[in-house]
PDB file of C-alpha atoms in Angstrom:
ATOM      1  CA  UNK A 828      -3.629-158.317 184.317  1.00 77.00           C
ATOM      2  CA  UNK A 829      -4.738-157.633 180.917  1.00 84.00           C
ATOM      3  CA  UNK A 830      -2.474-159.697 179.549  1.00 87.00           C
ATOM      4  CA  UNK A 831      -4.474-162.512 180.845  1.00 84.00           C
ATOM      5  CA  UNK A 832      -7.535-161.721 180.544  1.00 83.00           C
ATOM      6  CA  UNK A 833      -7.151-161.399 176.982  1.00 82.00           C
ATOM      7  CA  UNK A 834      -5.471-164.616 176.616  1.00 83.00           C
ATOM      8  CA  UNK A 835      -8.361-166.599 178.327  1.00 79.00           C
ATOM      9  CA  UNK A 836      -9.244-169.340 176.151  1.00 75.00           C
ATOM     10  CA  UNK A 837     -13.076-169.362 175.614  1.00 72.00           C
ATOM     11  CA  UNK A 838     -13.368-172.660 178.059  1.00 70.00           C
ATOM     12  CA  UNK A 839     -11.758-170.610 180.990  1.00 71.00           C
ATOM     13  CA  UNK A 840     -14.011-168.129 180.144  1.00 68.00           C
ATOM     14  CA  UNK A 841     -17.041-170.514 180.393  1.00 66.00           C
ATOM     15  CA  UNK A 842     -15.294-171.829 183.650  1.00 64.00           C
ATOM     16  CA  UNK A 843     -15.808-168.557 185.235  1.00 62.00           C
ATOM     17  CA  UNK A 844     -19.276-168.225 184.324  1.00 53.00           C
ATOM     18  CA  UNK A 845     -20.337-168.805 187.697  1.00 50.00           C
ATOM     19  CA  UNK A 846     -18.104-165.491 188.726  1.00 50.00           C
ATOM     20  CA  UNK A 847     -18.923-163.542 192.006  1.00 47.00           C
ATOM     21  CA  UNK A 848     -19.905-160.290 189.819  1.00 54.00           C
ATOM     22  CA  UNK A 849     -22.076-161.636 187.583  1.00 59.00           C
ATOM     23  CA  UNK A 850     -20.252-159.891 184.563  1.00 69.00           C
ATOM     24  CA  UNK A 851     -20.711-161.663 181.079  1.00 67.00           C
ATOM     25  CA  UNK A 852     -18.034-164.354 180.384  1.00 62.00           C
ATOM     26  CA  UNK A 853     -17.918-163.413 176.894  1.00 66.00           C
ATOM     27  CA  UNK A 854     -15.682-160.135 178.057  1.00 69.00           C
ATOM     28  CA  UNK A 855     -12.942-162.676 178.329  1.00 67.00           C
ATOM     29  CA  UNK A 856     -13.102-164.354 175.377  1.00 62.00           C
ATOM     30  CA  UNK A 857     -11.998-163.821 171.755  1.00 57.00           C
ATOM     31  CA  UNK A 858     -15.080-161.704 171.022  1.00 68.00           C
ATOM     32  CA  UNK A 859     -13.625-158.797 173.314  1.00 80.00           C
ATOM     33  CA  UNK A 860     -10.871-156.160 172.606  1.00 86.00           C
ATOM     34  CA  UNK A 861      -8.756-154.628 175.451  1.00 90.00           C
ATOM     35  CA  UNK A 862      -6.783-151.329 175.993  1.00 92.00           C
ATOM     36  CA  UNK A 863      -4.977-150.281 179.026  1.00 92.00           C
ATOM     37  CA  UNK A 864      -2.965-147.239 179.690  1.00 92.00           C
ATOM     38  CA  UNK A 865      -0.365-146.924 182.591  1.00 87.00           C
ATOM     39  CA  UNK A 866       2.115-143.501 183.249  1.00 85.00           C
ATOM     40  CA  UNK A 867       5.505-145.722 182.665  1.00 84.00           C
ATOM     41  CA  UNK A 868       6.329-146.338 178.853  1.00 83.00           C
ATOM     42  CA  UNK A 869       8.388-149.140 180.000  1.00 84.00           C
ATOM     43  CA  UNK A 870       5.588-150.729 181.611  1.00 84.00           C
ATOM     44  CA  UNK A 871       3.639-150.457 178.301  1.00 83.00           C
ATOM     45  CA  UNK A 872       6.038-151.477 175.869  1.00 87.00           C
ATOM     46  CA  UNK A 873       6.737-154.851 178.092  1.00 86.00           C
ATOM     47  CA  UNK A 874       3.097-155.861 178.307  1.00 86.00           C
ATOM     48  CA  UNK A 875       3.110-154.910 174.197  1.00 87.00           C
ATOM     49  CA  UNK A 876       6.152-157.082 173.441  1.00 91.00           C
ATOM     50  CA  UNK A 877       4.539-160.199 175.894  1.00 90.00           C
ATOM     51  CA  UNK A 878       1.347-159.564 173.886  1.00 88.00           C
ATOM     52  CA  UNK A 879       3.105-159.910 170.710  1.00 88.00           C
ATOM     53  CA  UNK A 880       4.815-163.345 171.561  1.00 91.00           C
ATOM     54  CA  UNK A 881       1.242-164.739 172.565  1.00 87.00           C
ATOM     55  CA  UNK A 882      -0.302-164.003 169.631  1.00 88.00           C
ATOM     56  CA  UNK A 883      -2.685-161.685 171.071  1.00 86.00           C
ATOM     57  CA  UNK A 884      -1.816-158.285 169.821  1.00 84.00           C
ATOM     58  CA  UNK A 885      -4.645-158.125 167.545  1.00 85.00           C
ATOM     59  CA  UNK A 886      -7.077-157.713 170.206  1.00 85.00           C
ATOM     60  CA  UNK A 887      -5.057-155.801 173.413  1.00 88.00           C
ATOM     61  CA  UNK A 888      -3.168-152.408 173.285  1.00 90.00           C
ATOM     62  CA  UNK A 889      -1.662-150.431 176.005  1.00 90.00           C
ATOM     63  CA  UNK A 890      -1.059-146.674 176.087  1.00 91.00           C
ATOM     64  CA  UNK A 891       1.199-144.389 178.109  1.00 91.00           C
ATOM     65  CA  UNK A 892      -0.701-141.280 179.406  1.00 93.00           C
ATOM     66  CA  UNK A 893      -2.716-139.753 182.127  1.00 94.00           C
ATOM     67  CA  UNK A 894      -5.589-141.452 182.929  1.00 95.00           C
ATOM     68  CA  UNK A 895      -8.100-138.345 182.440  1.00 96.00           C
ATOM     69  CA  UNK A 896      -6.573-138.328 179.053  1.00 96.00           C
ATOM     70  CA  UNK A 897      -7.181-141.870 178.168  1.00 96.00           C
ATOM     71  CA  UNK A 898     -10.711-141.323 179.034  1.00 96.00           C
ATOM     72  CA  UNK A 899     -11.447-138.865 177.685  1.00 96.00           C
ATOM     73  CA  UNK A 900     -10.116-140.635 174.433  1.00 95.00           C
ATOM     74  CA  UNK A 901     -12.757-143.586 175.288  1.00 94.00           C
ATOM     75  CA  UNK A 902     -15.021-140.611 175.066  1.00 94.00           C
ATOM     76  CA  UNK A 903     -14.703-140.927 171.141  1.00 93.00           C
ATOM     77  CA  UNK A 904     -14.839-144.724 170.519  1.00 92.00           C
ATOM     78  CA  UNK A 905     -17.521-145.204 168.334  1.00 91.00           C
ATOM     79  CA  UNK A 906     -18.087-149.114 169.553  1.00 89.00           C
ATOM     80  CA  UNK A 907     -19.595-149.980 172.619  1.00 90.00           C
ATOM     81  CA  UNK A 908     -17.629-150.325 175.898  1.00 92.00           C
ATOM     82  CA  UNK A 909     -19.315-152.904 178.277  1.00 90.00           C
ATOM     83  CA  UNK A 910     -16.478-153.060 180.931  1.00 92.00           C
ATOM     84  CA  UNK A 911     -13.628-150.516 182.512  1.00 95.00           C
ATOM     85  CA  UNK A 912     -11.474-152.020 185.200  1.00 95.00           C
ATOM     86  CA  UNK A 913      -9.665-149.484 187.941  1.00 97.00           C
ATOM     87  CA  UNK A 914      -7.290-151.327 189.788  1.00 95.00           C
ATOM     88  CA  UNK A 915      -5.208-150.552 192.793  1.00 96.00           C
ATOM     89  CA  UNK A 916      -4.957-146.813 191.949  1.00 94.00           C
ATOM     90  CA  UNK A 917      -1.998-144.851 193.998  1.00 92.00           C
ATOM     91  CA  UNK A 918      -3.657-143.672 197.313  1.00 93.00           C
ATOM     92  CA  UNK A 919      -4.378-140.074 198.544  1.00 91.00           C
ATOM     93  CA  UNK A 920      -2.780-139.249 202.147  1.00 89.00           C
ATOM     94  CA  UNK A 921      -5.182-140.763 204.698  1.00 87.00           C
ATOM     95  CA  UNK A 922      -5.331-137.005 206.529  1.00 73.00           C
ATOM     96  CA  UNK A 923      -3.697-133.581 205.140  1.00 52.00           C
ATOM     97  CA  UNK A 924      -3.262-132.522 208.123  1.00 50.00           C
ATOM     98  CA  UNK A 925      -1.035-135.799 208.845  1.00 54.00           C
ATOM     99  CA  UNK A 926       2.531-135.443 208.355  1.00 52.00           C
ATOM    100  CA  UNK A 927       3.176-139.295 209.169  1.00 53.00           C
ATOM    101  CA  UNK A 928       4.043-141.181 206.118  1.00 56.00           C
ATOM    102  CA  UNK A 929       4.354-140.974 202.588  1.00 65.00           C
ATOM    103  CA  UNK A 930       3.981-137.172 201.423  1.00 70.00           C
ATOM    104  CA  UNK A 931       4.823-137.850 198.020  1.00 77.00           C
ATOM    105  CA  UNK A 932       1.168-139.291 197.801  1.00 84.00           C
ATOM    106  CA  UNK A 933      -1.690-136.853 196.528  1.00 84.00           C
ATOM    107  CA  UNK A 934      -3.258-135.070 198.884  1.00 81.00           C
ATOM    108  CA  UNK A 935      -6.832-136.061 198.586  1.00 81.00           C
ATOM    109  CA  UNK A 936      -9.815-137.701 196.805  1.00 81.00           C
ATOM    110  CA  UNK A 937      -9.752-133.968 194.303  1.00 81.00           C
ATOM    111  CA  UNK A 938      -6.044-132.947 194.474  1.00 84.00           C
ATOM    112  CA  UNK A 939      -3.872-135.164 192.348  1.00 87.00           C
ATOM    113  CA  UNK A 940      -5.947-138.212 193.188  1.00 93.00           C
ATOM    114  CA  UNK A 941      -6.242-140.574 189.586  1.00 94.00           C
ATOM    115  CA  UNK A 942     -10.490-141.390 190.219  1.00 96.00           C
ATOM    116  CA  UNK A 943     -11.114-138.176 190.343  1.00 95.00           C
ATOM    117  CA  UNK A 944     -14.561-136.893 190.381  1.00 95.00           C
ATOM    118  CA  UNK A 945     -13.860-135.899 186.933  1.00 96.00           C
ATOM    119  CA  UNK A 946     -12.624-139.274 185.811  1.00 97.00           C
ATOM    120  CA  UNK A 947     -15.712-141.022 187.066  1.00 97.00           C
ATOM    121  CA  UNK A 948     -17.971-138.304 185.768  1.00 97.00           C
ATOM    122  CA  UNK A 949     -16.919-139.375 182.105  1.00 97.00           C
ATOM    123  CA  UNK A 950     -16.755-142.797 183.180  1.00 97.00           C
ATOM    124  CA  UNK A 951     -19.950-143.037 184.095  1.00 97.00           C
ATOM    125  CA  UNK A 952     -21.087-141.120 180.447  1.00 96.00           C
ATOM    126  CA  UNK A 953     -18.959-143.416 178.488  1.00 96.00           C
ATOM    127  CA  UNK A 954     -20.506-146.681 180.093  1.00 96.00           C
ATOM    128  CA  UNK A 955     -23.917-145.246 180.451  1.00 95.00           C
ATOM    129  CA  UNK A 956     -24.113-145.466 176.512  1.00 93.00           C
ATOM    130  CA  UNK A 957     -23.485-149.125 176.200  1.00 89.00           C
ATOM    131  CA  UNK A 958     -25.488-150.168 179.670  1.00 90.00           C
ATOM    132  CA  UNK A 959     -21.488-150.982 181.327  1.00 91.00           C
ATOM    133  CA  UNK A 960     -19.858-151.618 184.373  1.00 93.00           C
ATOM    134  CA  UNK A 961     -17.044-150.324 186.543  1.00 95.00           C
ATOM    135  CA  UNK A 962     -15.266-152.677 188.604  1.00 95.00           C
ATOM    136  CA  UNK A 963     -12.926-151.367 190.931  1.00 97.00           C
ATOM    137  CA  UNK A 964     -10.414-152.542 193.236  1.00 97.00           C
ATOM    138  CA  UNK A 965      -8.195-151.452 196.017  1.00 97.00           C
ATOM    139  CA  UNK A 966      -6.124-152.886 199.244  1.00 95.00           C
ATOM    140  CA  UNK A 967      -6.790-149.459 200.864  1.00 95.00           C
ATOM    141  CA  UNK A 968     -10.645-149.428 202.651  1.00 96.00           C
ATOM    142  CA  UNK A 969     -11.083-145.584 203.047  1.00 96.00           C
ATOM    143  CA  UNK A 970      -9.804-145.334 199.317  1.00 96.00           C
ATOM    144  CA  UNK A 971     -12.458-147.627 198.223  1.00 97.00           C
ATOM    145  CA  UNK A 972     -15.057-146.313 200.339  1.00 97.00           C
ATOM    146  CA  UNK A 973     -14.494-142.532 199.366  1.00 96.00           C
ATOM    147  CA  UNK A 974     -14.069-143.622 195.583  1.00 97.00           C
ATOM    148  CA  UNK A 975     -17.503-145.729 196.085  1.00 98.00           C
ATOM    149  CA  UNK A 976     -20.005-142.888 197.541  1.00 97.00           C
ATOM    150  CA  UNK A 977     -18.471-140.819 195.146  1.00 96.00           C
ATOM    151  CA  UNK A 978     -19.272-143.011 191.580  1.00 97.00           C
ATOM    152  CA  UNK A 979     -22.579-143.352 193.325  1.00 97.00           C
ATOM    153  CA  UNK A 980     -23.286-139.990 193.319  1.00 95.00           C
ATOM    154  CA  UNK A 981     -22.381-139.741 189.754  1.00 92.00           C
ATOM    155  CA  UNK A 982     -25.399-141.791 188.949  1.00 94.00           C
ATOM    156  CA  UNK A 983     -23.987-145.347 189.594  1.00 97.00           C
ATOM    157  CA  UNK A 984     -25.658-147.990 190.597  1.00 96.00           C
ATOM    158  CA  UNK A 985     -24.063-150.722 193.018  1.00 96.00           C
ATOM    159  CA  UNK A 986     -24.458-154.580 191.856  1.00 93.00           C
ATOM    160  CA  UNK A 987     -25.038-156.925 194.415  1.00 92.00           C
ATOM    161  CA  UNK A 988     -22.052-159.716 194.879  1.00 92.00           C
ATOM    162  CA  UNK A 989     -22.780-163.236 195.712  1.00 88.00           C
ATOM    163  CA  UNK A 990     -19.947-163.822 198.282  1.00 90.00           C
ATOM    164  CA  UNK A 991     -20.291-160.350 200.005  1.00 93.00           C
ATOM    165  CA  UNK A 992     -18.183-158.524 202.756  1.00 94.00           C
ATOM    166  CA  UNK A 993     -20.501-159.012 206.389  1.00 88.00           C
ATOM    167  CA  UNK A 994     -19.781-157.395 209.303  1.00 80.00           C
ATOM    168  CA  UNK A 995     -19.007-160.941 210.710  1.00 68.00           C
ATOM    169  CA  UNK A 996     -16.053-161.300 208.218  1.00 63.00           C
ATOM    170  CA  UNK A 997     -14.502-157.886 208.331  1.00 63.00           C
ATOM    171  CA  UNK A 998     -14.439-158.400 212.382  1.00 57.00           C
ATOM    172  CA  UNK A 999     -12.168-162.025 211.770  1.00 52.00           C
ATOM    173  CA  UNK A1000     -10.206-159.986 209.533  1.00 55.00           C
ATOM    174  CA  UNK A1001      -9.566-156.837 211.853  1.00 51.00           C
ATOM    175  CA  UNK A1002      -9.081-159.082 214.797  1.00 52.00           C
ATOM    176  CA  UNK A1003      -5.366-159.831 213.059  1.00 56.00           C
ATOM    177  CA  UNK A1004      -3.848-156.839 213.093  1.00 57.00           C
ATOM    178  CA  UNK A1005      -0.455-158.513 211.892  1.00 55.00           C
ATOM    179  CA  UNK A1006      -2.411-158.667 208.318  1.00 76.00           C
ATOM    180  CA  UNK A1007      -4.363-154.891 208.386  1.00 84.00           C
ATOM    181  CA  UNK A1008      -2.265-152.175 207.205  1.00 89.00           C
ATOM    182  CA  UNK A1009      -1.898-149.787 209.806  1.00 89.00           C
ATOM    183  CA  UNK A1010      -3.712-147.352 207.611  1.00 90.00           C
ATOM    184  CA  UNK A1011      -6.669-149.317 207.446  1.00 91.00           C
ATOM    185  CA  UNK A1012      -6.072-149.902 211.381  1.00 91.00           C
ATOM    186  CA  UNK A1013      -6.384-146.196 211.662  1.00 91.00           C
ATOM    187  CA  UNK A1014      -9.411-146.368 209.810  1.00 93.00           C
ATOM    188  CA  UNK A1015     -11.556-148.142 211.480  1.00 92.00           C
ATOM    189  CA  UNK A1016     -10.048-146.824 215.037  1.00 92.00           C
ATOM    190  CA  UNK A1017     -11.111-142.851 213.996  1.00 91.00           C
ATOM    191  CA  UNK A1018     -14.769-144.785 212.912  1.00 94.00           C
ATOM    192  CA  UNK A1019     -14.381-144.749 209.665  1.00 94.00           C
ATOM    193  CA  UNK A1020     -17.498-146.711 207.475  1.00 95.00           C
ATOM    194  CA  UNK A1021     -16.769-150.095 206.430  1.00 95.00           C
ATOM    195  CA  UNK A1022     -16.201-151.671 203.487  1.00 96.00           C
ATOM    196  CA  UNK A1023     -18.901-154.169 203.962  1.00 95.00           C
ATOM    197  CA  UNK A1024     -22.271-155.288 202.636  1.00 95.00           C
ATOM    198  CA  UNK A1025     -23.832-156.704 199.943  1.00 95.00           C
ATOM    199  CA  UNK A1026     -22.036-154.775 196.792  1.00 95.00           C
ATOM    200  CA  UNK A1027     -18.926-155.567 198.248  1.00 96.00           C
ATOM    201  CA  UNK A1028     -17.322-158.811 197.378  1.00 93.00           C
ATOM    202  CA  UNK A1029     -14.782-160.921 199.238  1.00 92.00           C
ATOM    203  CA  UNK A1030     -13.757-163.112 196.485  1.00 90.00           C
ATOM    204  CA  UNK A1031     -12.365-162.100 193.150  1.00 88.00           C
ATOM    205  CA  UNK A1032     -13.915-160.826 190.764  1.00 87.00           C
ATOM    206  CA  UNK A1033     -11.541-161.927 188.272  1.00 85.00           C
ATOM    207  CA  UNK A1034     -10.167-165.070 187.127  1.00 81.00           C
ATOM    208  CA  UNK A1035      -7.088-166.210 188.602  1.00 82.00           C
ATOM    209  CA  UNK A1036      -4.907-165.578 185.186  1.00 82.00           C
ATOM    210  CA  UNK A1037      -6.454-162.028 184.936  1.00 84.00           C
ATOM    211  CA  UNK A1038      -5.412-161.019 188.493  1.00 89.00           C
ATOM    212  CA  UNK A1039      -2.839-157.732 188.810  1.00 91.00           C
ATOM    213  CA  UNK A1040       0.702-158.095 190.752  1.00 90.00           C
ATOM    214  CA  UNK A1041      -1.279-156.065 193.814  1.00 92.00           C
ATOM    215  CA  UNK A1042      -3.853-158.513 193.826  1.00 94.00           C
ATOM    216  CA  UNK A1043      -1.611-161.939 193.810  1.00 92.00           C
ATOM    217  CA  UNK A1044       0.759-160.182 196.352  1.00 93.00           C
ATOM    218  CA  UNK A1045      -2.351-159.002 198.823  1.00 93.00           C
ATOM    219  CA  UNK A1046      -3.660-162.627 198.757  1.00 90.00           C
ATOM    220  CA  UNK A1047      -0.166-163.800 199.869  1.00 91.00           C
ATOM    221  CA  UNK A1048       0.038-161.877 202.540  1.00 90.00           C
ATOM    222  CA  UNK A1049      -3.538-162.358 203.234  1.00 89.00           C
ATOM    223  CA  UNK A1050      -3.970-158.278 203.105  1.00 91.00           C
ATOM    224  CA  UNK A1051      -8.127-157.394 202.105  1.00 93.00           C
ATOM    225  CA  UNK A1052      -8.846-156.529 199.144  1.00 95.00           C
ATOM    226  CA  UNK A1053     -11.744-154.382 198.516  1.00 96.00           C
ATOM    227  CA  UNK A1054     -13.805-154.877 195.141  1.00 96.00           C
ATOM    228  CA  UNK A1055     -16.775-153.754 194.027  1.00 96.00           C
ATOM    229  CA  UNK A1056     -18.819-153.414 190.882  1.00 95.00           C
ATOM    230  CA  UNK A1057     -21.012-150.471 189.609  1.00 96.00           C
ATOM    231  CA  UNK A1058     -23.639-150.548 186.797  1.00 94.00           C
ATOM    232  CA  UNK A1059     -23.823-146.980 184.860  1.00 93.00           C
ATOM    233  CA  UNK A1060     -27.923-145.784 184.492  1.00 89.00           C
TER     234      UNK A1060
END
């Protein structure tokens, strides 16, 4: 979370040095301001009021609105923005024409979807300024793969992680079903591209304290996580 992130001490920062992205350990330090926005007020006022007990306020804010809309308010930040973290956004529906499961969910990677083309377009023009990185993370494969060729068509770059995804490893981890969610499952059964290779990253990419809810809960239940980190040009 961003709560911990931004209450690294400079030593864990320093600790993490050695991080599978290769991403500056000085983003998690003092020197670094952080802002995240979420739909649920309640959500943001909670994270505010924790902030506020550690002593940290000074250097993290959270806003409630539409993610288009925060970034677009990035858009007129006159400092420079090195990182922007997307993490665990809600899914689209694996198929529109599939009537199994949730239907509340958007209906694809342009209809309702958060990373929208749009998003990453001004994503992309915000971090392109200041020579940044995207890192993004899901526990949905064809999510991260669509999302993925998509930023890279926007003019992204993919950075190449030191403990990456092989074939070998995705196999071990599709052999146990019990642990795939059945969306994935279905996935890889229709021959859907992998989320595997060198830009993709089997570790964290994070360290521990800065980890999300999603991400603590999918390495519980040993569920994949797939990560990976793009360099605006």
């Amino acid at each position: 979370s961003l709560l911990g992130l931004a209450s690294l001490s400079e030593m864990e920062a320093r600790k993490f040095s050695t991080n599978t992205s290769g991403l500056d350990p000085d983003l998690f330090t003092g020197r670094a301001n952080f802002v995240g926005c979420d739909l649920s007020a309640l959500t943001g006022r909670y994270a505010q009021g924790i902030g506020k007990r550690w002593g940290i306020n000074n250097s993290l804010h959270f806003c409630n609105k539409p993610a288009i809309d925060f970034v677009k308010d990035l858009e007129d930040y006159p400092g420079s923005i090195p990182l922007i973290l997307v993490q665990f956004p809600t899914p689209f529906r694996f198929s529109n024409q599939d009537e199994v499961g949730n239907t509340q969910l958007p209906t694809g990677l342009t209809d309702g979807f958060m990373v929208s083309p749009e998003l990453l377009k001004r994503i992309h023009r915000i971090l392109k300024q200041s020579g940044g990185c995207l890192l993004f993370q899901s526990n949905v494969e064809d999510v991260a793969v669509r999302v993925k060729k998509v930023a890279l068509e926007m003019g992204f770059i993919a950075l190449e992680m030191s403990y990456p995804v092989t074939e070998e490893s995705s196999n071990v981890q599709s052999a146990d079903t019990a642990r795939i969610p059945q969306r994935t499952q279905q996935w890889i059964l229709t021959g859907g591209e992998r989320a595997q290779g060198s830009s993709w990253s089997k570790e964290s990419l994070l360290p521990r304290r800065g980890a999300t809810e999603t991400e603590i809960s999918c390495l519980v239940a040993g569920t994949p996580v797939h990560r990976f980190v793009l360099k605006a040009t």
